Short mmCIF file of C-alpha atoms and ligand atoms in Angstrom, two decimals:
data_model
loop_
_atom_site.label_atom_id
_atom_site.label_comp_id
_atom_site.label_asym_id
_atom_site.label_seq_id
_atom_site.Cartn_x
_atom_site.Cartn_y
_atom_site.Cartn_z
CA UNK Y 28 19.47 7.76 -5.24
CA UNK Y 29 20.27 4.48 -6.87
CA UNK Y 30 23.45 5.36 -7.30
CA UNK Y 31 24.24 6.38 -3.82
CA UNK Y 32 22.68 3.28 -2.87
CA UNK Y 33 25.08 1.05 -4.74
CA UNK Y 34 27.87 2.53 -3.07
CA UNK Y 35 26.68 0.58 0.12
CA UNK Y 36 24.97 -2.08 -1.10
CA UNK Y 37 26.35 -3.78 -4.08
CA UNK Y 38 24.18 -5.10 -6.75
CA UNK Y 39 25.11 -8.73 -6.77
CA UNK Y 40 24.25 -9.02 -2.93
CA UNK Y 41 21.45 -11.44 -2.51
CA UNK Y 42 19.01 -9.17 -0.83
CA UNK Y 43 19.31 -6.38 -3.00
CA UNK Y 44 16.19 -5.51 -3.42
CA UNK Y 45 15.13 -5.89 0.01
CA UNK Y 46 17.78 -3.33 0.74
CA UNK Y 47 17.58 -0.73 -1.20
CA UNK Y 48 13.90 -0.13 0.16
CA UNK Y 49 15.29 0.13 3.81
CA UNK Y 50 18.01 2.56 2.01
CA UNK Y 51 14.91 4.26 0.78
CA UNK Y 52 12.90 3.82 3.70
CA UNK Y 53 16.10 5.90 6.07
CA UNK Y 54 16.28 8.80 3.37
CA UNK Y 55 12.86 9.34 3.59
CA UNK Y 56 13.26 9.40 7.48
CA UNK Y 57 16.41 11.48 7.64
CA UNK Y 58 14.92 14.40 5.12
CA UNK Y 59 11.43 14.34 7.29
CA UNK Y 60 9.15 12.32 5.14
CA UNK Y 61 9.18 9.26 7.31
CA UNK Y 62 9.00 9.05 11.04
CA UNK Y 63 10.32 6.73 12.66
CA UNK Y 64 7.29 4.83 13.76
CA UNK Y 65 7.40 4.31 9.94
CA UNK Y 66 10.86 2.37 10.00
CA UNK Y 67 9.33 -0.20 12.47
CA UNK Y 68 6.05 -0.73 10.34
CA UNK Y 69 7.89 -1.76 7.58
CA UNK Y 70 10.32 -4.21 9.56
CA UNK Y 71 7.23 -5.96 10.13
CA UNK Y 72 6.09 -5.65 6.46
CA UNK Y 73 9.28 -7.36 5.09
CA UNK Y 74 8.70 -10.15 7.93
CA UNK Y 75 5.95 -11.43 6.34
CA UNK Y 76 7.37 -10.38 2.83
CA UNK Y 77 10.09 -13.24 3.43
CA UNK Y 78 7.39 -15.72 4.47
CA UNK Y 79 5.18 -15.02 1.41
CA UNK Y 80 7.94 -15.12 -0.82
CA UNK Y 81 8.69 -11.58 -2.08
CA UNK Y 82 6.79 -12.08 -4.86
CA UNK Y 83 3.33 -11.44 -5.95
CA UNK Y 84 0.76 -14.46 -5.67
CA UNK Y 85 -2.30 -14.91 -6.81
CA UNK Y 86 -4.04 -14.07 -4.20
CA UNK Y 87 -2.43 -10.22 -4.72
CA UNK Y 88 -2.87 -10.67 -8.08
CA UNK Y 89 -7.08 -11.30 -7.50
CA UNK Y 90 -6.90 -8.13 -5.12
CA UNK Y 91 -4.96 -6.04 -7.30
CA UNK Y 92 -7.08 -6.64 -10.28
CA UNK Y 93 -10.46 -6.31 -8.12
CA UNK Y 94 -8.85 -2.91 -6.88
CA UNK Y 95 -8.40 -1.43 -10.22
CA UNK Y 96 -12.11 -2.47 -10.95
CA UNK Y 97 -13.28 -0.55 -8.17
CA UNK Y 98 -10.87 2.81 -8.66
CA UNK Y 99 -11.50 2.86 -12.32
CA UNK Y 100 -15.71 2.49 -11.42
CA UNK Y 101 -16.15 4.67 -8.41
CA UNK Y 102 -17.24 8.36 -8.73
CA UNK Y 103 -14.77 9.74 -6.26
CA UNK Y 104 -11.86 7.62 -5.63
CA UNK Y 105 -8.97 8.97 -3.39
CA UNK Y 106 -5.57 7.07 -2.79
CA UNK Y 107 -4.23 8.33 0.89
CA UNK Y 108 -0.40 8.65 0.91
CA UNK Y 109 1.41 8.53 3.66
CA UNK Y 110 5.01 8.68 4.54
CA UNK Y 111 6.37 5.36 3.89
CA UNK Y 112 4.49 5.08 0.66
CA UNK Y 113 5.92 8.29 -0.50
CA UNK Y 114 9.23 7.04 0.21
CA UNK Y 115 9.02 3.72 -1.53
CA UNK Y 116 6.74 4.54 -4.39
CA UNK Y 117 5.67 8.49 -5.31
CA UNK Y 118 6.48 7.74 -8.89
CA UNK Y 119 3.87 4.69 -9.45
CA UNK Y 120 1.66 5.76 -7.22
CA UNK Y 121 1.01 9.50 -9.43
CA UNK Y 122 1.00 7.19 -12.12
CA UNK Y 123 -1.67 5.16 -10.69
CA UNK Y 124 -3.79 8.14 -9.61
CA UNK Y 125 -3.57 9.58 -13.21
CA UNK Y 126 -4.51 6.20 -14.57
CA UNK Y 127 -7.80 5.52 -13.17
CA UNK Y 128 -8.29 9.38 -11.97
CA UNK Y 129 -8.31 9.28 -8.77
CA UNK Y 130 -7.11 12.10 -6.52
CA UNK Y 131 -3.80 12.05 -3.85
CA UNK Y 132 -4.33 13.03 -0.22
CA UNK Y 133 -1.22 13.35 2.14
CA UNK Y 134 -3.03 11.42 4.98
CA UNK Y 135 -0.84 10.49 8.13
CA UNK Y 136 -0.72 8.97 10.85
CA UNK Y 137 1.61 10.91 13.23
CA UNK Y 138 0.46 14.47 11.55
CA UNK Y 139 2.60 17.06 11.28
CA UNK Y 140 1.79 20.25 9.05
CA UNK Y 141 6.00 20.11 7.66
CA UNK Y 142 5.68 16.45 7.06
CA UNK Y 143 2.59 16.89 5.09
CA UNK Y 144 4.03 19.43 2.94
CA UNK Y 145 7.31 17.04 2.31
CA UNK Y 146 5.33 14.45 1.03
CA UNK Y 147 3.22 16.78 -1.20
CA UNK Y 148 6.71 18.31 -2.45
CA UNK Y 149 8.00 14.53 -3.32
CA UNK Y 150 4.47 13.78 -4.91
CA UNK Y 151 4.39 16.65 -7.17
CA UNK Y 152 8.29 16.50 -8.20
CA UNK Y 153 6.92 12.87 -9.74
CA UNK Y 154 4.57 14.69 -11.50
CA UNK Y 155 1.36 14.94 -9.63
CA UNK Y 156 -0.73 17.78 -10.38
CA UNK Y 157 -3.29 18.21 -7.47
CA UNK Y 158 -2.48 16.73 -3.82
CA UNK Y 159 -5.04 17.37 -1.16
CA UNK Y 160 -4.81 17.35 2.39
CA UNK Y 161 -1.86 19.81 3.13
CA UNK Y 162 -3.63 23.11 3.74
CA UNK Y 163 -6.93 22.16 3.76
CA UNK Y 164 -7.18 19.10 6.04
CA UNK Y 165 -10.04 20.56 7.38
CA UNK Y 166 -13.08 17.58 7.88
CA UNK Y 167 -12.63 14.66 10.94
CA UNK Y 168 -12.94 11.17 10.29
CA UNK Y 169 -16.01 10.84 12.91
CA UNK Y 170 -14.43 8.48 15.74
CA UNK Y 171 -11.11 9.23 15.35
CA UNK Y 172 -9.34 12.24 17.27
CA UNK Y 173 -6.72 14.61 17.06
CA UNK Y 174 -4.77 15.32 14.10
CA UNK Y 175 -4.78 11.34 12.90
CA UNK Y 176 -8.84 12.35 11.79
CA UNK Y 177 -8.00 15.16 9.65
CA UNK Y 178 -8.75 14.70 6.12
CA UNK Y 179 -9.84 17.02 2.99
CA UNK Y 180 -13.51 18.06 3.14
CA UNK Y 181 -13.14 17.19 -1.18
CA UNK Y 182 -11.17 14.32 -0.95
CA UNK Y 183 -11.38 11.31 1.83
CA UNK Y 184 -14.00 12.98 3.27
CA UNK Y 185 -16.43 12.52 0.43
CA UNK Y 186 -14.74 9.41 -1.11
CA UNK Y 187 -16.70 7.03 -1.99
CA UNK Y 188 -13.51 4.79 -2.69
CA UNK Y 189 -10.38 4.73 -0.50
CA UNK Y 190 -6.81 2.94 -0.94
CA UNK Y 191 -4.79 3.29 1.99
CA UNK Y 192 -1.64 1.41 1.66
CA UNK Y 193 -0.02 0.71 4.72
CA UNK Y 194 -3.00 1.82 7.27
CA UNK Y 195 -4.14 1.18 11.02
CA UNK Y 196 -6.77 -0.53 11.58
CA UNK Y 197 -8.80 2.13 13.51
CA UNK Y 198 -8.67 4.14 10.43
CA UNK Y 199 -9.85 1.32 8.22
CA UNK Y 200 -12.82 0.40 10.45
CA UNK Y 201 -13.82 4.34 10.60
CA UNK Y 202 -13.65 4.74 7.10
CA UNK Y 203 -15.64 1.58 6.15
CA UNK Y 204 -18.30 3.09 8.68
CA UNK Y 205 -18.58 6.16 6.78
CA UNK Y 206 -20.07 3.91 4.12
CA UNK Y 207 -16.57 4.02 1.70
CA UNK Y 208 -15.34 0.66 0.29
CA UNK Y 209 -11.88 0.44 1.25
CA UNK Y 210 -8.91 -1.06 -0.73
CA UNK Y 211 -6.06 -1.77 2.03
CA UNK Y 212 -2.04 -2.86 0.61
CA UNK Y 213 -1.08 -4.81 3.62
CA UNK Y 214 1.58 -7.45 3.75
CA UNK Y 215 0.25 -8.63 7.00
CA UNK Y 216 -2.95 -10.62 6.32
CA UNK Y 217 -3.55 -10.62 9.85
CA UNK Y 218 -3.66 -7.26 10.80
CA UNK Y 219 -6.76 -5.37 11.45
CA UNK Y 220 -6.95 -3.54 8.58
CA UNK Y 221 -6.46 -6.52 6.45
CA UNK Y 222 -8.95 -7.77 8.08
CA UNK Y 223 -11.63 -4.78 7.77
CA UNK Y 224 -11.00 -3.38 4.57
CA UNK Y 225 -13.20 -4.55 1.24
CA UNK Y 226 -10.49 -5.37 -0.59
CA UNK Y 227 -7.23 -6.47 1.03
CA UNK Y 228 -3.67 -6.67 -1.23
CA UNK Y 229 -1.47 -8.98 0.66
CA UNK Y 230 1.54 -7.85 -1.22
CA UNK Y 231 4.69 -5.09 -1.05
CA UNK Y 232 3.02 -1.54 -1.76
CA UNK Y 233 6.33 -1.73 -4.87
CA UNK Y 234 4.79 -4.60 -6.40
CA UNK Y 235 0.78 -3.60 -5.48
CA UNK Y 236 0.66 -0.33 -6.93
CA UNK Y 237 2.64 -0.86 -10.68
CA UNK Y 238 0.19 -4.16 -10.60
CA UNK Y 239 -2.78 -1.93 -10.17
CA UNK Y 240 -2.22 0.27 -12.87
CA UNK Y 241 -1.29 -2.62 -15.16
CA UNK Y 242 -4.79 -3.94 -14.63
CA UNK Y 243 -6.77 -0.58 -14.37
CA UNK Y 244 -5.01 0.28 -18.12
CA UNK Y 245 -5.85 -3.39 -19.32
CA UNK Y 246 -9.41 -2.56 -18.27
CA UNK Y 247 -9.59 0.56 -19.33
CA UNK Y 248 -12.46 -0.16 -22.40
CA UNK Y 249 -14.88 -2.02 -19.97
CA UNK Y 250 -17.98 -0.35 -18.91
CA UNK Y 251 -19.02 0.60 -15.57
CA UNK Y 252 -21.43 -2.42 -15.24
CA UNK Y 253 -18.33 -4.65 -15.92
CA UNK Y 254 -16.27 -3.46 -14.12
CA UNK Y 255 -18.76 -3.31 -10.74
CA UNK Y 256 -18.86 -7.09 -11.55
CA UNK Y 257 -15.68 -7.50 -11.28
CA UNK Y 258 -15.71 -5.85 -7.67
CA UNK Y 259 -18.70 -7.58 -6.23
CA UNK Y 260 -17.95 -11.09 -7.18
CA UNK Y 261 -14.41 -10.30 -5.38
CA UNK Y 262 -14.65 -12.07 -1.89
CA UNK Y 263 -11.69 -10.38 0.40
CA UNK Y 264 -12.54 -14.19 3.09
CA UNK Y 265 -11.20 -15.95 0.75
CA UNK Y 266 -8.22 -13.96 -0.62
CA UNK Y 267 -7.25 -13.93 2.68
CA UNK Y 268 -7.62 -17.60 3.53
CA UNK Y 269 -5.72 -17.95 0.52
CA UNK Y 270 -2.81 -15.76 1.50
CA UNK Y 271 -2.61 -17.61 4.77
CA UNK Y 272 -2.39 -21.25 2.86
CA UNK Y 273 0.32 -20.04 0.89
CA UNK Y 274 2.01 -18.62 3.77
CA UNK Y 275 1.74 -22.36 5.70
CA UNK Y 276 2.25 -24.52 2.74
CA UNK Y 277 5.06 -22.40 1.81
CA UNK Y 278 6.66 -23.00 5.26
CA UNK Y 279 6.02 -26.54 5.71
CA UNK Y 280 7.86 -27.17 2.14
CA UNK Y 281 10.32 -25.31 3.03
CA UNK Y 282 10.99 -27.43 6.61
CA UNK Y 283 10.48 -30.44 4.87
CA UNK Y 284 13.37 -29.52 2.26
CA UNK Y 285 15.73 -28.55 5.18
CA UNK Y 286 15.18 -31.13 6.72
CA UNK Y 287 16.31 -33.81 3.88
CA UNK Y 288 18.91 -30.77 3.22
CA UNK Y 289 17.60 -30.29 0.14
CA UNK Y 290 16.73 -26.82 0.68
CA UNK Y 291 18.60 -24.05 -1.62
P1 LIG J 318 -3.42 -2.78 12.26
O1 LIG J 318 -3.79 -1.60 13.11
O2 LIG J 318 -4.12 -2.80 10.95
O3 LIG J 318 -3.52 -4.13 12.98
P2 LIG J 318 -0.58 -2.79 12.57
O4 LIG J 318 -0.63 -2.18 13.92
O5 LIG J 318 -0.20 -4.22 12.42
O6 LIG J 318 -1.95 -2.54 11.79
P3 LIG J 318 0.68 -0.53 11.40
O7 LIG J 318 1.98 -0.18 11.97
O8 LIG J 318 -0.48 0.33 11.69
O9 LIG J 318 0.45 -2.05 11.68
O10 LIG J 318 0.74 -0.60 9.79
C1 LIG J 318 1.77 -1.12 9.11
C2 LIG J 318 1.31 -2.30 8.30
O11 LIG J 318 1.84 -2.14 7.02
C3 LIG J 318 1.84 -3.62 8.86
O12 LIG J 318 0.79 -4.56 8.94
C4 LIG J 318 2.87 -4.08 7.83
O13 LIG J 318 2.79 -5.47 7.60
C5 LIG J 318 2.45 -3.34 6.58
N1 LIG J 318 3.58 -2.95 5.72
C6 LIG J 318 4.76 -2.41 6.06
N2 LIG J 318 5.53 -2.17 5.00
C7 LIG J 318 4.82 -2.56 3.92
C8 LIG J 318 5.06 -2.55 2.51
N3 LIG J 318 6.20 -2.09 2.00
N4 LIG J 318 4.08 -3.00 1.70
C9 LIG J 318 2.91 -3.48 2.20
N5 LIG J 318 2.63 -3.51 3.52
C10 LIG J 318 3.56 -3.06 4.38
#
């Protein structure tokens, strides 16, 4: 795929990397993985990608590090996948699932039965082992209707720890009221799941989830008592109000500078 990609985008361009994710972003749509609903959500993603800085701050840094705390601690931790996460990051995210042992769901959005088996197909050709929520998406999500509420009766269902990178904020809010602690990857800090979920990563789900396993295998001798420390002295306000700061700092430098034209 990377090689493809560099036909039509060449390396030295200066958004390279911003690129090749859209590349990756319209294969996934064109072989049925992503819809395009999914193409939009990440045009706003990369909005506020540009105005953080493309990057991860501290403030995803704190997050990331609090969410490997609470994977690696809880007794049934479940990452949801969805389309666009498949697309841009099957490979780290198995590898973050087999890290801290947590099990895959295919959990989407705009449900179809063929697009849930895609995105099994591309989890398991990176090596996953078990994905859930193919055939046997079986439970609701009490709240929320029609085929967005279907989950595995032995996966979200029972979670008692959820990531859901890139969610809706319905979602979120039902999940948290089923009594789960939610770990959201949302470049948005504004949006309502960023807003609902325990523990919000304001950063790119390509950064977020190689940062989480990073942690979760630099933590990986801590006890449980540790490591729920780590979790409950996390406050998602402030990470938040952080992420915001940085965002309006960031932008007032950056008039200033063009301003004097001293911006590069
Ligand atoms: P909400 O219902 O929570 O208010 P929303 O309606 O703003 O969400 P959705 O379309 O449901 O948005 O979800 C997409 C979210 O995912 C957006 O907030 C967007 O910023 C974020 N997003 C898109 N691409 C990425 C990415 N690559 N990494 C992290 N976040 C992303």
């Amino acid at each position: 795929m990377q090689e493809d990609i560099d036909i039509i985008i060449p390396r030295s361009h200066p958004r390279y990397e911003s690129l090749l994710l859209r590349e990756l972003l319209v294969k996934g749509w064109r072989e049925g993985i992503v819809v395009t609903e999914g193409l939009l959500a990440h045009g706003r993603g990369e909005c506020f990608d540009y105005l953080i800085g493309e990057r991860s701050e501290d403030f995803a840094l704190e997050a990331e590090r609090a969410a490997a705390a609470a994977l690696l601690s809880a007794k049934r931790p479940v990452i949801s996948v969805n389309g666009n996460t498949a697309a841009l990051a099957a490979e780290s995210i198995v590898a973050l699932a087999h890290e801290v042992g947590a099990l895959l769901e295919v959990n989407l959005f705009y449900r179809t039965e063929e697009r849930a088996k895609r995105i099994a197909q591309v989890l398991y050709k990176h090596g996953a082992e078990k994905v859930l929520g193919v055939y046997d998406a079986t439970a609701s999500i009490p709240g929320i209707h029609h085929a967005r509420g279907k989950v595995s009766p032995h996966g979200i269902y029972v979670a008692d720890t959820v990531m859901v990178p890139l969610e809706d904020g319905d979602r979120t809010k039902a999940l948290k009221d089923m009594g789960k602690l939610v770990i959201a990857i949302d470049l948005n800090p504004l949006s309502r799941t960023a807003m609902t979920a325990d523990i919000t990563i304001v950063d790119n789900v390509v950064r977020a989830i190689p940062n989480i396993t990073r942690f979760a295998r630099q933590m990986k001798r801590m006890n449980r008592s540790e490591l729920r420390s780590i979790v409950e002295s996390y406050d998602n306000r402030k990470v938040l109000s952080k992420a915001l700061r940085h965002i309006a700092e960031r932008l007032k430098k950056m008039a200033s500078e063009i301003e004097l034209n001293t911006y590069v």
